[in-house]
PDB file of C-alpha atoms in Angstrom:
ATOM      1  CA  MET D   8      98.134  88.870  74.180  1.00 96.00           C
ATOM      2  CA  LYS D   9     100.231  86.480  71.327  1.00 98.00           C
ATOM      3  CA  ILE D  10     103.621  85.556  72.275  1.00 99.00           C
ATOM      4  CA  ALA D  11     106.049  83.378  69.912  1.00 99.00           C
ATOM      5  CA  VAL D  12     108.823  81.192  71.479  1.00 99.00           C
ATOM      6  CA  ALA D  13     111.585  80.248  69.044  1.00 98.00           C
ATOM      7  CA  GLY D  14     113.056  76.896  70.066  1.00 97.00           C
ATOM      8  CA  THR D  15     111.389  74.374  72.114  1.00 97.00           C
ATOM      9  CA  GLY D  16     114.438  73.103  74.491  1.00 95.00           C
ATOM     10  CA  TYR D  17     114.593  73.280  77.880  1.00 95.00           C
ATOM     11  CA  VAL D  18     114.230  77.206  77.483  1.00 96.00           C
ATOM     12  CA  GLY D  19     111.761  77.880  75.455  1.00 98.00           C
ATOM     13  CA  LEU D  20     109.595  74.675  75.343  1.00 98.00           C
ATOM     14  CA  SER D  21     109.267  75.207  79.414  1.00 98.00           C
ATOM     15  CA  LEU D  22     108.510  79.013  78.839  1.00 98.00           C
ATOM     16  CA  ALA D  23     106.043  77.770  75.869  1.00 99.00           C
ATOM     17  CA  VAL D  24     104.068  76.235  78.528  1.00 99.00           C
ATOM     18  CA  LEU D  25     104.309  78.821  81.015  1.00 99.00           C
ATOM     19  CA  LEU D  26     102.680  81.501  79.627  1.00 99.00           C
ATOM     20  CA  SER D  27     100.307  79.421  77.290  1.00 99.00           C
ATOM     21  CA  GLN D  28      98.269  79.855  80.730  1.00 98.00           C
ATOM     22  CA  HIS D  29      97.536  82.966  80.359  1.00 98.00           C
ATOM     23  CA  ASN D  30      98.331  84.006  76.872  1.00 98.00           C
ATOM     24  CA  GLU D  31      98.121  82.531  72.927  1.00 99.00           C
ATOM     25  CA  VAL D  32     101.553  80.652  72.431  1.00 99.00           C
ATOM     26  CA  HIS D  33     102.900  79.694  69.375  1.00 99.00           C
ATOM     27  CA  ALA D  34     106.279  77.366  69.799  1.00 99.00           C
ATOM     28  CA  LEU D  35     108.642  77.304  66.956  1.00 98.00           C
ATOM     29  CA  ASP D  36     111.263  74.841  65.781  1.00 98.00           C
ATOM     30  CA  ILE D  37     112.800  73.515  62.889  1.00 96.00           C
ATOM     31  CA  VAL D  38     112.724  70.298  63.957  1.00 97.00           C
ATOM     32  CA  PRO D  39     109.102  68.617  62.522  1.00 98.00           C
ATOM     33  CA  GLU D  40     108.760  65.861  64.938  1.00 98.00           C
ATOM     34  CA  LYS D  41     109.351  68.323  68.065  1.00 98.00           C
ATOM     35  CA  VAL D  42     106.191  70.145  66.515  1.00 98.00           C
ATOM     36  CA  GLU D  43     103.916  67.361  66.224  1.00 98.00           C
ATOM     37  CA  LYS D  44     105.186  65.903  69.267  1.00 98.00           C
ATOM     38  CA  ILE D  45     104.348  69.041  71.461  1.00 98.00           C
ATOM     39  CA  ASN D  46     100.904  69.594  69.337  1.00 98.00           C
ATOM     40  CA  SER D  47     100.128  65.950  70.087  1.00 98.00           C
ATOM     41  CA  TYR D  48     100.582  67.382  73.728  1.00 98.00           C
ATOM     42  CA  GLN D  49     103.765  64.816  74.143  1.00 98.00           C
ATOM     43  CA  SER D  50     107.007  66.561  75.505  1.00 97.00           C
ATOM     44  CA  PRO D  51     110.218  66.185  73.144  1.00 97.00           C
ATOM     45  CA  ILE D  52     112.137  66.536  76.064  1.00 96.00           C
ATOM     46  CA  GLN D  53     112.393  65.323  79.505  1.00 96.00           C
ATOM     47  CA  ASP D  54     110.550  67.802  82.376  1.00 96.00           C
ATOM     48  CA  ASP D  55     108.525  66.017  84.209  1.00 96.00           C
ATOM     49  CA  GLU D  56     105.987  69.296  84.834  1.00 98.00           C
ATOM     50  CA  ILE D  57     106.226  70.051  81.522  1.00 98.00           C
ATOM     51  CA  GLU D  58     105.167  66.460  80.822  1.00 98.00           C
ATOM     52  CA  ARG D  59     102.381  66.816  83.500  1.00 98.00           C
ATOM     53  CA  PHE D  60     100.957  70.165  82.218  1.00 98.00           C
ATOM     54  CA  LEU D  61     100.541  68.650  78.677  1.00 98.00           C
ATOM     55  CA  ALA D  62      99.343  65.585  80.121  1.00 98.00           C
ATOM     56  CA  GLU D  63      96.506  67.139  81.567  1.00 98.00           C
ATOM     57  CA  ALA D  64      95.803  69.775  78.517  1.00 98.00           C
ATOM     58  CA  LYS D  65      95.276  66.668  76.551  1.00 98.00           C
ATOM     59  CA  ALA D  66      92.273  65.436  79.418  1.00 97.00           C
ATOM     60  CA  GLY D  67      90.656  68.714  79.283  1.00 97.00           C
ATOM     61  CA  GLU D  68      92.244  69.503  82.795  1.00 98.00           C
ATOM     62  CA  ARG D  69      94.203  72.519  82.437  1.00 97.00           C
ATOM     63  CA  LYS D  70      93.989  75.682  79.636  1.00 97.00           C
ATOM     64  CA  LEU D  71      97.238  75.751  77.461  1.00 98.00           C
ATOM     65  CA  ASP D  72      96.431  77.675  74.500  1.00 98.00           C
ATOM     66  CA  LEU D  73      99.718  76.681  72.719  1.00 99.00           C
ATOM     67  CA  HIS D  74     100.370  75.883  69.479  1.00 98.00           C
ATOM     68  CA  ALA D  75     103.853  74.095  67.924  1.00 98.00           C
ATOM     69  CA  THR D  76     104.700  75.164  64.460  1.00 99.00           C
ATOM     70  CA  VAL D  77     107.734  75.290  61.749  1.00 98.00           C
ATOM     71  CA  ASP D  78     106.029  78.426  59.961  1.00 98.00           C
ATOM     72  CA  VAL D  79     107.629  81.471  60.372  1.00 98.00           C
ATOM     73  CA  ALA D  80     105.082  83.826  59.380  1.00 98.00           C
ATOM     74  CA  GLU D  81     102.253  81.673  61.565  1.00 98.00           C
ATOM     75  CA  ALA D  82     104.753  81.653  64.845  1.00 98.00           C
ATOM     76  CA  TYR D  83     105.524  85.935  64.020  1.00 98.00           C
ATOM     77  CA  THR D  84     103.134  87.618  62.598  1.00 98.00           C
ATOM     78  CA  GLY D  85     100.961  89.399  65.380  1.00 98.00           C
ATOM     79  CA  ALA D  86     102.849  88.551  67.933  1.00 99.00           C
ATOM     80  CA  ASP D  87     103.172  90.845  70.893  1.00 99.00           C
ATOM     81  CA  TYR D  88     106.324  89.770  72.248  1.00 99.00           C
ATOM     82  CA  ALA D  89     108.913  87.025  70.266  1.00 99.00           C
ATOM     83  CA  VAL D  90     110.857  85.156  72.472  1.00 99.00           C
ATOM     84  CA  ILE D  91     114.352  84.015  71.359  1.00 99.00           C
ATOM     85  CA  ALA D  92     115.358  80.702  73.530  1.00 98.00           C
ATOM     86  CA  THR D  93     117.954  79.220  70.546  1.00 97.00           C
ATOM     87  CA  PRO D  94     120.888  77.607  71.592  1.00 92.00           C
ATOM     88  CA  THR D  95     124.289  79.896  72.108  1.00 91.00           C
ATOM     89  CA  ASN D  96     126.747  77.111  71.825  1.00 84.00           C
ATOM     90  CA  TYR D  97     130.930  78.693  73.097  1.00 80.00           C
ATOM     91  CA  ASP D  98     133.276  78.722  70.368  1.00 78.00           C
ATOM     92  CA  SER D  99     136.481  77.457  71.846  1.00 77.00           C
ATOM     93  CA  ASP D 100     138.251  79.415  69.193  1.00 76.00           C
ATOM     94  CA  ARG D 101     136.769  82.528  68.948  1.00 81.00           C
ATOM     95  CA  ASN D 102     136.330  83.072  72.563  1.00 76.00           C
ATOM     96  CA  PHE D 103     133.116  84.022  72.108  1.00 80.00           C
ATOM     97  CA  PHE D 104     129.190  82.240  72.459  1.00 86.00           C
ATOM     98  CA  ASP D 105     127.843  81.168  68.819  1.00 90.00           C
ATOM     99  CA  THR D 106     125.172  83.687  69.191  1.00 94.00           C
ATOM    100  CA  SER D 107     124.646  83.003  64.986  1.00 95.00           C
ATOM    101  CA  SER D 108     121.231  81.208  65.867  1.00 96.00           C
ATOM    102  CA  VAL D 109     119.787  84.754  67.924  1.00 97.00           C
ATOM    103  CA  GLU D 110     120.705  86.751  64.933  1.00 97.00           C
ATOM    104  CA  ALA D 111     118.793  84.737  62.317  1.00 98.00           C
ATOM    105  CA  ALA D 112     115.961  84.145  64.914  1.00 98.00           C
ATOM    106  CA  ILE D 113     115.601  88.432  64.765  1.00 98.00           C
ATOM    107  CA  ALA D 114     115.938  88.537  61.972  1.00 98.00           C
ATOM    108  CA  ALA D 115     113.046  86.079  61.281  1.00 98.00           C
ATOM    109  CA  VAL D 116     110.941  87.954  63.379  1.00 98.00           C
ATOM    110  CA  ARG D 117     111.268  91.053  61.552  1.00 98.00           C
ATOM    111  CA  SER D 118     111.062  89.524  58.451  1.00 98.00           C
ATOM    112  CA  VAL D 119     107.184  89.608  59.005  1.00 98.00           C
ATOM    113  CA  ASN D 120     106.888  91.419  62.445  1.00 98.00           C
ATOM    114  CA  PRO D 121     108.609  94.629  63.021  1.00 97.00           C
ATOM    115  CA  ASP D 122     106.681  95.749  65.889  1.00 97.00           C
ATOM    116  CA  ALA D 123     107.167  92.885  68.095  1.00 98.00           C
ATOM    117  CA  TRP D 124     109.385  93.172  71.260  1.00 99.00           C
ATOM    118  CA  ILE D 125     112.002  90.768  71.254  1.00 99.00           C
ATOM    119  CA  VAL D 126     113.061  89.085  74.617  1.00 99.00           C
ATOM    120  CA  ILE D 127     117.009  87.369  74.470  1.00 99.00           C
ATOM    121  CA  LYS D 128     116.157  84.285  77.104  1.00 98.00           C
ATOM    122  CA  SER D 129     119.777  82.466  75.365  1.00 95.00           C
ATOM    123  CA  THR D 130     122.462  83.045  77.170  1.00 91.00           C
ATOM    124  CA  ILE D 131     125.084  85.583  75.759  1.00 93.00           C
ATOM    125  CA  PRO D 132     128.147  87.565  76.388  1.00 92.00           C
ATOM    126  CA  VAL D 133     127.939  90.828  78.862  1.00 94.00           C
ATOM    127  CA  GLY D 134     127.590  93.913  76.516  1.00 95.00           C
ATOM    128  CA  TYR D 135     125.845  92.095  73.381  1.00 96.00           C
ATOM    129  CA  THR D 136     122.757  93.311  73.529  1.00 97.00           C
ATOM    130  CA  ALA D 137     123.464  96.857  73.878  1.00 97.00           C
ATOM    131  CA  GLY D 138     125.827  96.966  70.817  1.00 97.00           C
ATOM    132  CA  LEU D 139     122.744  94.590  68.778  1.00 97.00           C
ATOM    133  CA  ARG D 140     120.951  97.298  69.508  1.00 98.00           C
ATOM    134  CA  ASP D 141     123.105  99.572  67.963  1.00 97.00           C
ATOM    135  CA  ARG D 142     124.196  97.226  64.995  1.00 97.00           C
ATOM    136  CA  LEU D 143     120.460  96.644  63.618  1.00 97.00           C
ATOM    137  CA  GLY D 144     118.803 100.203  64.996  1.00 97.00           C
ATOM    138  CA  ASP D 145     116.245  98.487  66.916  1.00 96.00           C
ATOM    139  CA  SER D 146     115.311  99.520  70.095  1.00 97.00           C
ATOM    140  CA  LYS D 147     112.703  96.823  70.433  1.00 98.00           C
ATOM    141  CA  ILE D 148     114.955  94.372  71.949  1.00 98.00           C
ATOM    142  CA  PHE D 149     115.781  93.496  75.556  1.00 98.00           C
ATOM    143  CA  PHE D 150     117.516  91.007  77.552  1.00 98.00           C
ATOM    144  CA  SER D 151     115.811  88.237  80.155  1.00 98.00           C
ATOM    145  CA  PRO D 152     118.050  85.497  81.412  1.00 97.00           C
ATOM    146  CA  GLU D 153     116.906  82.293  82.915  1.00 94.00           C
ATOM    147  CA  PHE D 154     118.195  80.167  85.691  1.00 94.00           C
ATOM    148  CA  LEU D 155     116.935  77.142  85.504  1.00 92.00           C
ATOM    149  CA  ARG D 156     118.119  73.155  85.903  1.00 87.00           C
ATOM    150  CA  GLU D 157     118.245  70.702  82.891  1.00 84.00           C
ATOM    151  CA  SER D 158     114.556  68.507  83.175  1.00 88.00           C
ATOM    152  CA  ARG D 159     113.128  70.987  85.990  1.00 94.00           C
ATOM    153  CA  ALA D 160     112.922  74.184  83.851  1.00 96.00           C
ATOM    154  CA  LEU D 161     109.221  74.369  84.116  1.00 98.00           C
ATOM    155  CA  TYR D 162     109.412  73.556  87.881  1.00 98.00           C
ATOM    156  CA  ASP D 163     111.626  76.668  87.885  1.00 97.00           C
ATOM    157  CA  ASN D 164     109.738  78.901  85.889  1.00 98.00           C
ATOM    158  CA  LEU D 165     106.877  78.297  88.337  1.00 98.00           C
ATOM    159  CA  HIS D 166     108.903  78.639  91.427  1.00 97.00           C
ATOM    160  CA  PRO D 167     111.596  81.218  90.573  1.00 97.00           C
ATOM    161  CA  SER D 168     113.750  82.540  93.134  1.00 95.00           C
ATOM    162  CA  ARG D 169     114.188  86.329  90.813  1.00 97.00           C
ATOM    163  CA  ILE D 170     112.575  87.448  88.059  1.00 98.00           C
ATOM    164  CA  VAL D 171     115.135  89.547  85.775  1.00 98.00           C
ATOM    165  CA  VAL D 172     114.948  91.443  82.857  1.00 98.00           C
ATOM    166  CA  GLY D 173     117.478  94.063  81.335  1.00 98.00           C
ATOM    167  CA  ALA D 174     116.526  96.989  79.697  1.00 98.00           C
ATOM    168  CA  PRO D 175     118.233 100.372  78.734  1.00 97.00           C
ATOM    169  CA  LYS D 176     117.664 102.819  81.435  1.00 95.00           C
ATOM    170  CA  ASP D 177     117.244 105.668  79.249  1.00 96.00           C
ATOM    171  CA  ASP D 178     114.273 103.953  77.134  1.00 97.00           C
ATOM    172  CA  ALA D 179     111.006 104.523  78.710  1.00 98.00           C
ATOM    173  CA  GLU D 180     109.046 102.355  76.308  1.00 98.00           C
ATOM    174  CA  ALA D 181     111.852  99.389  76.388  1.00 98.00           C
ATOM    175  CA  VAL D 182     111.695  99.520  80.167  1.00 98.00           C
ATOM    176  CA  ILE D 183     107.720  99.221  80.579  1.00 98.00           C
ATOM    177  CA  ALA D 184     107.712  96.601  77.827  1.00 98.00           C
ATOM    178  CA  ALA D 185     110.223  94.670  80.107  1.00 98.00           C
ATOM    179  CA  GLU D 186     108.429  95.265  83.283  1.00 98.00           C
ATOM    180  CA  LYS D 187     105.443  93.611  81.386  1.00 99.00           C
ATOM    181  CA  PHE D 188     107.339  90.734  80.320  1.00 99.00           C
ATOM    182  CA  ALA D 189     108.499  90.312  84.010  1.00 98.00           C
ATOM    183  CA  GLY D 190     104.504  90.272  84.982  1.00 98.00           C
ATOM    184  CA  LEU D 191     103.842  87.895  82.542  1.00 98.00           C
ATOM    185  CA  LEU D 192     106.004  85.365  84.134  1.00 98.00           C
ATOM    186  CA  ALA D 193     104.953  86.420  87.378  1.00 97.00           C
ATOM    187  CA  GLN D 194     101.274  85.939  86.540  1.00 97.00           C
ATOM    188  CA  GLY D 195     102.435  82.499  84.961  1.00 98.00           C
ATOM    189  CA  ALA D 196     104.580  81.511  88.578  1.00 97.00           C
ATOM    190  CA  ASP D 197     102.264  79.156  91.102  1.00 97.00           C
ATOM    191  CA  PRO D 198     100.182  80.950  92.437  1.00 95.00           C
ATOM    192  CA  ALA D 199     101.473  80.494  96.300  1.00 95.00           C
ATOM    193  CA  GLU D 200     105.065  82.108  95.256  1.00 94.00           C
ATOM    194  CA  LEU D 201     102.979  85.792  95.075  1.00 88.00           C
ATOM    195  CA  GLU D 202     102.269  84.800  98.227  1.00 90.00           C
ATOM    196  CA  ARG D 203     105.781  83.990 100.075  1.00 92.00           C
ATOM    197  CA  VAL D 204     107.568  85.872 102.361  1.00 91.00           C
ATOM    198  CA  ASN D 205     111.146  86.242 101.264  1.00 90.00           C
ATOM    199  CA  ALA D 206     114.019  86.728 103.514  1.00 85.00           C
ATOM    200  CA  ASP D 207     114.442  90.192 103.407  1.00 88.00           C
ATOM    201  CA  GLY D 208     110.574  91.085 104.358  1.00 89.00           C
ATOM    202  CA  THR D 209     109.324  91.444 100.873  1.00 91.00           C
ATOM    203  CA  LYS D 210     106.316  89.174  99.587  1.00 92.00           C
ATOM    204  CA  GLY D 211     105.799  87.641  96.128  1.00 95.00           C
ATOM    205  CA  ILE D 212     108.327  87.235  93.832  1.00 97.00           C
ATOM    206  CA  PRO D 213     111.102  89.844  93.432  1.00 96.00           C
ATOM    207  CA  GLU D 214     111.201  91.311  89.491  1.00 96.00           C
ATOM    208  CA  LEU D 215     114.249  92.925  88.860  1.00 97.00           C
ATOM    209  CA  VAL D 216     114.500  95.717  85.956  1.00 98.00           C
ATOM    210  CA  LEU D 217     118.499  96.268  85.070  1.00 98.00           C
ATOM    211  CA  GLY D 218     120.037  97.349  82.410  1.00 98.00           C
ATOM    212  CA  THR D 219     120.700  95.244  79.575  1.00 98.00           C
ATOM    213  CA  THR D 220     124.547  94.539  80.228  1.00 97.00           C
ATOM    214  CA  GLU D 221     123.736  94.218  84.627  1.00 98.00           C
ATOM    215  CA  ALA D 222     121.492  91.288  83.934  1.00 98.00           C
ATOM    216  CA  GLU D 223     123.981  89.765  81.098  1.00 97.00           C
ATOM    217  CA  ALA D 224     126.519  90.272  83.535  1.00 96.00           C
ATOM    218  CA  VAL D 225     124.272  88.296  86.181  1.00 97.00           C
ATOM    219  CA  LYS D 226     123.321  85.517  84.049  1.00 94.00           C
ATOM    220  CA  LEU D 227     127.035  84.640  83.669  1.00 93.00           C
ATOM    221  CA  PHE D 228     128.497  86.072  87.511  1.00 94.00           C
ATOM    222  CA  ALA D 229     125.699  83.912  89.183  1.00 93.00           C
ATOM    223  CA  ASN D 230     126.531  80.064  87.126  1.00 91.00           C
ATOM    224  CA  THR D 231     130.140  80.763  87.723  1.00 92.00           C
ATOM    225  CA  TYR D 232     129.405  80.902  91.383  1.00 93.00           C
ATOM    226  CA  LEU D 233     127.732  77.682  90.700  1.00 92.00           C
ATOM    227  CA  ALA D 234     130.670  76.143  89.418  1.00 92.00           C
ATOM    228  CA  LEU D 235     132.908  77.468  91.983  1.00 93.00           C
ATOM    229  CA  ARG D 236     130.180  75.980  94.721  1.00 94.00           C
ATOM    230  CA  VAL D 237     130.527  72.793  92.573  1.00 92.00           C
ATOM    231  CA  ALA D 238     134.613  72.596  92.791  1.00 93.00           C
ATOM    232  CA  TYR D 239     135.167  73.946  96.048  1.00 95.00           C
ATOM    233  CA  PHE D 240     133.065  70.831  97.467  1.00 95.00           C
ATOM    234  CA  ASN D 241     134.529  68.478  94.940  1.00 95.00           C
ATOM    235  CA  GLU D 242     138.196  70.143  96.591  1.00 96.00           C
ATOM    236  CA  LEU D 243     136.807  69.479  99.949  1.00 97.00           C
ATOM    237  CA  ASP D 244     136.153  66.059  99.383  1.00 96.00           C
ATOM    238  CA  THR D 245     139.336  65.594  97.314  1.00 96.00           C
ATOM    239  CA  TYR D 246     141.149  66.211 100.889  1.00 97.00           C
ATOM    240  CA  CYS D 247     139.028  64.395 103.198  1.00 97.00           C
ATOM    241  CA  GLU D 248     139.887  61.166 100.879  1.00 96.00           C
ATOM    242  CA  VAL D 249     143.225  61.647 101.157  1.00 97.00           C
ATOM    243  CA  ARG D 250     143.692  62.194 104.705  1.00 98.00           C
ATOM    244  CA  GLY D 251     141.203  59.275 105.758  1.00 98.00           C
ATOM    245  CA  LEU D 252     138.609  61.848 106.919  1.00 98.00           C
ATOM    246  CA  ASN D 253     134.489  61.553 106.486  1.00 98.00           C
ATOM    247  CA  PRO D 254     133.821  63.947 103.799  1.00 97.00           C
ATOM    248  CA  ARG D 255     130.192  63.954 105.150  1.00 97.00           C
ATOM    249  CA  ASP D 256     130.777  65.032 108.520  1.00 98.00           C
ATOM    250  CA  VAL D 257     133.239  67.394 107.368  1.00 98.00           C
ATOM    251  CA  ILE D 258     130.586  69.139 104.573  1.00 98.00           C
ATOM    252  CA  ASP D 259     127.817  68.985 107.059  1.00 97.00           C
ATOM    253  CA  GLY D 260     129.735  70.448 109.456  1.00 98.00           C
ATOM    254  CA  VAL D 261     131.093  73.360 107.167  1.00 98.00           C
ATOM    255  CA  CYS D 262     127.361  74.132 106.096  1.00 97.00           C
ATOM    256  CA  LEU D 263     125.510  74.487 109.118  1.00 97.00           C
ATOM    257  CA  GLU D 264     127.111  77.946 108.531  1.00 97.00           C
ATOM    258  CA  PRO D 265     124.336  80.022 107.857  1.00 94.00           C
ATOM    259  CA  ARG D 266     126.239  81.917 105.249  1.00 95.00           C
ATOM    260  CA  ILE D 267     127.118  79.234 103.287  1.00 96.00           C
ATOM    261  CA  GLY D 268     124.134  76.835 103.556  1.00 95.00           C
ATOM    262  CA  SER D 269     123.514  72.559 102.929  1.00 92.00           C
ATOM    263  CA  HIS D 270     122.667  73.217  99.377  1.00 89.00           C
ATOM    264  CA  TYR D 271     124.228  72.380  95.987  1.00 88.00           C
ATOM    265  CA  ASN D 272     127.412  70.500  98.106  1.00 92.00           C
ATOM    266  CA  ASN D 273     127.329  67.158  96.383  1.00 90.00           C
ATOM    267  CA  PRO D 274     130.863  66.188  95.451  1.00 91.00           C
ATOM    268  CA  SER D 275     131.001  64.708  92.327  1.00 85.00           C
ATOM    269  CA  PHE D 276     133.695  65.028  89.241  1.00 78.00           C
ATOM    270  CA  GLY D 277     134.197  68.486  87.799  1.00 77.00           C
ATOM    271  CA  TYR D 278     131.063  70.004  87.521  1.00 75.00           C
ATOM    272  CA  GLY D 279     128.989  69.884  83.675  1.00 71.00           C
ATOM    273  CA  GLY D 280     125.905  70.600  82.023  1.00 70.00           C
ATOM    274  CA  TYR D 281     125.266  72.150  79.340  1.00 71.00           C
ATOM    275  CA  CYS D 282     125.171  75.424  80.636  1.00 75.00           C
ATOM    276  CA  LEU D 283     128.168  75.994  83.695  1.00 80.00           C
ATOM    277  CA  PRO D 284     131.201  75.102  81.281  1.00 78.00           C
ATOM    278  CA  LYS D 285     130.168  77.676  78.640  1.00 82.00           C
ATOM    279  CA  ASP D 286     129.375  80.339  80.584  1.00 82.00           C
ATOM    280  CA  THR D 287     132.621  80.088  82.827  1.00 84.00           C
ATOM    281  CA  LYS D 288     134.333  80.127  79.714  1.00 83.00           C
ATOM    282  CA  GLN D 289     132.743  82.960  78.508  1.00 86.00           C
ATOM    283  CA  LEU D 290     132.879  85.031  81.787  1.00 85.00           C
ATOM    284  CA  LEU D 291     136.774  84.424  81.661  1.00 82.00           C
ATOM    285  CA  ALA D 292     137.155  85.402  78.087  1.00 81.00           C
ATOM    286  CA  ASP D 293     135.736  88.607  78.881  1.00 81.00           C
ATOM    287  CA  TYR D 294     138.138  89.194  81.561  1.00 81.00           C
ATOM    288  CA  LYS D 295     140.986  89.197  78.668  1.00 73.00           C
TER     289      LYS D 295
END
């Protein structure tokens, strides 16, 4: 199967490497230097697993059918799936993600390939995919959120907590295509993940096929909760510092409650990174 991936940032490149284990993958980028690096088995981003996979492929120790290109026709011609992983920065003037790169990528796909299934991996507003399908009159578009950490993107793809895809429930063809794509992601994961036993007793990687809008909401609400959790422990830490308490003792005591857990609880100065600030702003804007 041929898969094209638009964008070679953390999301795009980690997906390209993951999927190239079992598929022919063409990674498209507008920066020639990044393309040249990838084709020379060098990662243009800092990610230990990506660097390891590329080094092993160069040494002949791992098979990756991966080719990077700046040529739109080369990437998209004959592709079964075209994955859009371009950046969507938050536009504070419009209170909306800037989705222009996503729409430009979709237009580029359709200019050479009217039949490919387009998978939006970029973070987008709730309701965007349904509106885009209607506006373009294009039913071969669905959404699949990512849940990755910078610098650990491939690791998180190899060990996913869950795989989520969103397609209209009344479009059987789109649901089948989305399920198939979820299967491709699971196929690329670490084989041990297929044998794991989940908290609810089920086995393997949970694959959720939701509506497009529900899948978009999952992404924004998940990141908003993570931001909330960071802010919560920051406030706990500040309280302890002001009152002369040992913050680590309090955090440990709080987090031994199983419903809270001992993860994601290191206080810092606010929350940052690329995703959490913009995703929380977009969700807030959706409430207005």
